[in-house]
mmCIF file of C-alpha atoms in Angstrom:
data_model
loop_
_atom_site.group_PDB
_atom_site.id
_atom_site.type_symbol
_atom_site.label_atom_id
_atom_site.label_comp_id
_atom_site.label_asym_id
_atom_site.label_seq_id
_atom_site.Cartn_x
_atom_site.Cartn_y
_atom_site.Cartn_z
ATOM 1 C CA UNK A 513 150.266 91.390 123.405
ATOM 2 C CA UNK A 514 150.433 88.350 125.226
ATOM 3 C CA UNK A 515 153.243 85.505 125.070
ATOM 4 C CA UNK A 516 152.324 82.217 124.179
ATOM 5 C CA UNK A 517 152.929 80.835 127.116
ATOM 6 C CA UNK A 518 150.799 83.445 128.768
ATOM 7 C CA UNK A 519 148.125 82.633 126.305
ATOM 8 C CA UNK A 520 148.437 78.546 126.811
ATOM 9 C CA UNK A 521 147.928 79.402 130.936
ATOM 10 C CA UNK A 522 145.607 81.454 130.235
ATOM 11 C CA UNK A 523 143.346 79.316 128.784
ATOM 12 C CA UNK A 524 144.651 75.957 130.010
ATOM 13 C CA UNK A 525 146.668 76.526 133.160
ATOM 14 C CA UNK A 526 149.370 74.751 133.895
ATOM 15 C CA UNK A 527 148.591 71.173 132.301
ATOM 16 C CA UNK A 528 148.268 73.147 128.841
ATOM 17 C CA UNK A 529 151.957 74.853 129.542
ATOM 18 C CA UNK A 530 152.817 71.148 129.870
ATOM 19 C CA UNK A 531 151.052 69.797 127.046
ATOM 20 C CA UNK A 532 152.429 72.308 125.053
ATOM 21 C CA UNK A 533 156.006 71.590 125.858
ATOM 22 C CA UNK A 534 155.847 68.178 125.139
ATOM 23 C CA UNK A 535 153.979 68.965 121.945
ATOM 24 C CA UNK A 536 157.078 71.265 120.581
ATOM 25 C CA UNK A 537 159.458 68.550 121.819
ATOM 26 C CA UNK A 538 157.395 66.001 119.734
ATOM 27 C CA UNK A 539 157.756 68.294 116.818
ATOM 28 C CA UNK A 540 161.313 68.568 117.547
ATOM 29 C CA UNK A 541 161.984 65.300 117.592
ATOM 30 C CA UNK A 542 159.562 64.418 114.219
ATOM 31 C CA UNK A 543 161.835 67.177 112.300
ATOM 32 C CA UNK A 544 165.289 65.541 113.354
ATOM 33 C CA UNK A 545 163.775 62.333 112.333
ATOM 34 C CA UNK A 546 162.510 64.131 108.722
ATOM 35 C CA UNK A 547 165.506 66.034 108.195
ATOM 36 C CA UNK A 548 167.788 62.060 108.551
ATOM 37 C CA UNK A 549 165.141 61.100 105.601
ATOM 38 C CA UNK A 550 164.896 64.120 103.246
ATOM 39 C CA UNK A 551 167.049 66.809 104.842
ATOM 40 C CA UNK A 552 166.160 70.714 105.110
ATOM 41 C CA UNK A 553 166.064 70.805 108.498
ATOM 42 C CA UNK A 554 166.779 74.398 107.918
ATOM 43 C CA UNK A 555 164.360 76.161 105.537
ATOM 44 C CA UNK A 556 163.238 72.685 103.636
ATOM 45 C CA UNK A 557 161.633 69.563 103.709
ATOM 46 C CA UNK A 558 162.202 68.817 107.223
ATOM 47 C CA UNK A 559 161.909 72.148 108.261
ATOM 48 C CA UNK A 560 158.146 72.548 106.992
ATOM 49 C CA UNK A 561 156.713 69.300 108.052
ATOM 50 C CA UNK A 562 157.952 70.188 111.329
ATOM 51 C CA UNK A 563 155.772 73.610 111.241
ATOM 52 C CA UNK A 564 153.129 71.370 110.241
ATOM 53 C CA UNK A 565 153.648 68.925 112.459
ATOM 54 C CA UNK A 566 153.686 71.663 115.444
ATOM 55 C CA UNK A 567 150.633 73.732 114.752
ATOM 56 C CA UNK A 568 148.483 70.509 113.603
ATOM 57 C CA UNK A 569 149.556 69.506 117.031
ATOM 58 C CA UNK A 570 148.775 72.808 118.973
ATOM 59 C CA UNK A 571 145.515 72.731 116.899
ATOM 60 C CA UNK A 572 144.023 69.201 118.332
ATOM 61 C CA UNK A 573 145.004 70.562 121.590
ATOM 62 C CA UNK A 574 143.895 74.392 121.805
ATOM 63 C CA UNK A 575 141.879 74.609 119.060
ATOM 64 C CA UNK A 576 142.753 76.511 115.481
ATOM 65 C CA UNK A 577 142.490 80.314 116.824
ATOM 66 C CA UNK A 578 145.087 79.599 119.857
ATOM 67 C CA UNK A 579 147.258 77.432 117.554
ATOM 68 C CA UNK A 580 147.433 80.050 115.259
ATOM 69 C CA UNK A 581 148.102 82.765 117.555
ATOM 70 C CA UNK A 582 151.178 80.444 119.311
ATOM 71 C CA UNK A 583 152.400 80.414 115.324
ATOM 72 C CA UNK A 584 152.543 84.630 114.784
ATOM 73 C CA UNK A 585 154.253 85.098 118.225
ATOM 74 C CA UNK A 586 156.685 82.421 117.483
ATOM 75 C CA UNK A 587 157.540 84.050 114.562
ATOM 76 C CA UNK A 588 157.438 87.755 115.815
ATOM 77 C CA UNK A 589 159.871 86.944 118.076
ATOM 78 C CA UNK A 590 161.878 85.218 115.124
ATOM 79 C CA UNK A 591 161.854 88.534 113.586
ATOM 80 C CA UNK A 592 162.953 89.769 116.826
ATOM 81 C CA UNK A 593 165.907 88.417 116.896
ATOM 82 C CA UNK A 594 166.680 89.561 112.885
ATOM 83 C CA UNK A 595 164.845 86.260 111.348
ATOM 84 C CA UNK A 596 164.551 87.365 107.181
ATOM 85 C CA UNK A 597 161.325 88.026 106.067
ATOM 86 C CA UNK A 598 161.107 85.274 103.652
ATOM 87 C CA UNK A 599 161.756 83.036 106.714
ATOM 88 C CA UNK A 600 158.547 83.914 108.283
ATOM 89 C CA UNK A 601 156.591 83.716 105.228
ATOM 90 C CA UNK A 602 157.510 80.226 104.829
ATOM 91 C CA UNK A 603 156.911 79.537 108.404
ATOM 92 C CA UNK A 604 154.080 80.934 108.442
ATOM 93 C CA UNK A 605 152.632 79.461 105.179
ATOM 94 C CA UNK A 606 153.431 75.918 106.514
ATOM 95 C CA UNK A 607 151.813 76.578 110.117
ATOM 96 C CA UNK A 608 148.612 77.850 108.184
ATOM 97 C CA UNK A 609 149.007 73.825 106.686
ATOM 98 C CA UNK A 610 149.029 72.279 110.141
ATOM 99 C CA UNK A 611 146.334 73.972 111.663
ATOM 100 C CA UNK A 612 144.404 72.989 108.895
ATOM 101 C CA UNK A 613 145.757 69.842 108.824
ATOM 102 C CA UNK A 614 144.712 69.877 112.953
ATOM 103 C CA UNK A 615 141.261 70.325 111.897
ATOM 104 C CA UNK A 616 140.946 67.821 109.288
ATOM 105 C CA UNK A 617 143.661 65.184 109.953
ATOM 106 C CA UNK A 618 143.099 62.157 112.338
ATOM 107 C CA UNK A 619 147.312 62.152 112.325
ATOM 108 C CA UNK A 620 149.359 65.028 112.592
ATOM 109 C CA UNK A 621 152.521 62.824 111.218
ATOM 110 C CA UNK A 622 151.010 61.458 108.308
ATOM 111 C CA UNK A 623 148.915 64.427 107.351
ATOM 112 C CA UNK A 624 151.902 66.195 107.167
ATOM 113 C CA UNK A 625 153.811 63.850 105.855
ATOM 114 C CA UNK A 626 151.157 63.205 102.980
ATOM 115 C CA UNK A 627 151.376 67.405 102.839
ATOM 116 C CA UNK A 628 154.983 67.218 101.804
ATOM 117 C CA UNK A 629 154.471 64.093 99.135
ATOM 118 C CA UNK A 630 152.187 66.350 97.376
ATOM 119 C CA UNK A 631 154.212 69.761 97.381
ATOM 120 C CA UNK A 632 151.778 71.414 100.032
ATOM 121 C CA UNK A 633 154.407 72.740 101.620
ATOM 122 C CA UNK A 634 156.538 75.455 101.460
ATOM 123 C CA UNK A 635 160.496 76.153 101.184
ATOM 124 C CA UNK A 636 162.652 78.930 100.742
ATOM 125 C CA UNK A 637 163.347 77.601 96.915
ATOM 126 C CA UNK A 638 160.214 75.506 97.180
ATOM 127 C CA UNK A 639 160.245 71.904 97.872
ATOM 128 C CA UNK A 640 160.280 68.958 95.197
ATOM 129 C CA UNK A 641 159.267 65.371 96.987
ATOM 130 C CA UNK A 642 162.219 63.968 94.725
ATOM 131 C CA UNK A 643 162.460 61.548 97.878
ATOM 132 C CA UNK A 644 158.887 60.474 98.948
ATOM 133 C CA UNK A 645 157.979 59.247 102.299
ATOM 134 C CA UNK A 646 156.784 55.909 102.370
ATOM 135 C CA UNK A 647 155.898 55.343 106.256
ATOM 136 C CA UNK A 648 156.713 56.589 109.234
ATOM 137 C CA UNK A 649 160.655 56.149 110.048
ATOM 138 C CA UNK A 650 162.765 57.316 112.915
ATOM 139 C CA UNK A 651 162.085 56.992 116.727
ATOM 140 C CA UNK A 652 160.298 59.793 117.406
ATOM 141 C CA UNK A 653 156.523 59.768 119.470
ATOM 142 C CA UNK A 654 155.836 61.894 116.558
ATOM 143 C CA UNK A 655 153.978 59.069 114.351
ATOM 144 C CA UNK A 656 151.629 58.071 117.788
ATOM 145 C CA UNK A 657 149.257 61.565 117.418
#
């Protein structure tokens, strides 16, 4: 059972262990900037475009098996450390999204974003786009991939 890292250097070496860094800070910074527009940065809105965002991400980059590999460790490790069950499912519903959205999507942000206009993503108590996104806001790299 490899790490993800392991995985990434595996199959990339060291400039995929950077890649993917500054891929997860991306997403990072594309949820804080989702979360000051809709909120949920914890199990909502923000929270599931930023699984999106990530795994689209990791799927332009690694392909869709390795992205979705990087996705189950992340969350076994969640679980790990006593994440609920209903916290993975989510997380894992929302990074099956992304990669598809990796494999279809010319932009991770607005495919994503488009995801979460439309209720194709997922939420604890499910998520309403009672506050649609327009464009791209915030300061984040995130809208540049």
């Amino acid at each position: 059972n490899m790490t993800s890292g392991g995985l990434i250097y595996a199959v990339s070496g060291v400039p995929g262990l950077i890649a993917a860094n500054s891929i997860t800070n991306s997403a990072y910074q594309f949820g804080y900037d989702m979360d000051a527009i809709v909120g949920g940065a914890h199990n909502g809105a923000a929270d599931a475009m930023r699984h999106c965002y990530l795994m689209c991400r990791m799927t332009k980059t690694f392909g869709s098996t390795i992205a979705d590999v990087i996705g189950k460790n992340h969350e076994a490790a969640g679980d790990r450390q006593g994440q609920p069950a209903k916290e993975r499912i989510m997380d894992l519903k929302n990074n099956t999204v992304g990669i598809a959205c990796g494999d279809f999507s010319a932009k991770c942000s607005d495919a994503c974003i488009e995801k979460y206009n439309t209720g194709q993503l997922f939420g604890l108590d499910g998520i309403k786009a009672d506050n649609p996104i327009k464009a791209k806001q915030g300061s984040s790299d995130a809208s540049n991939y």
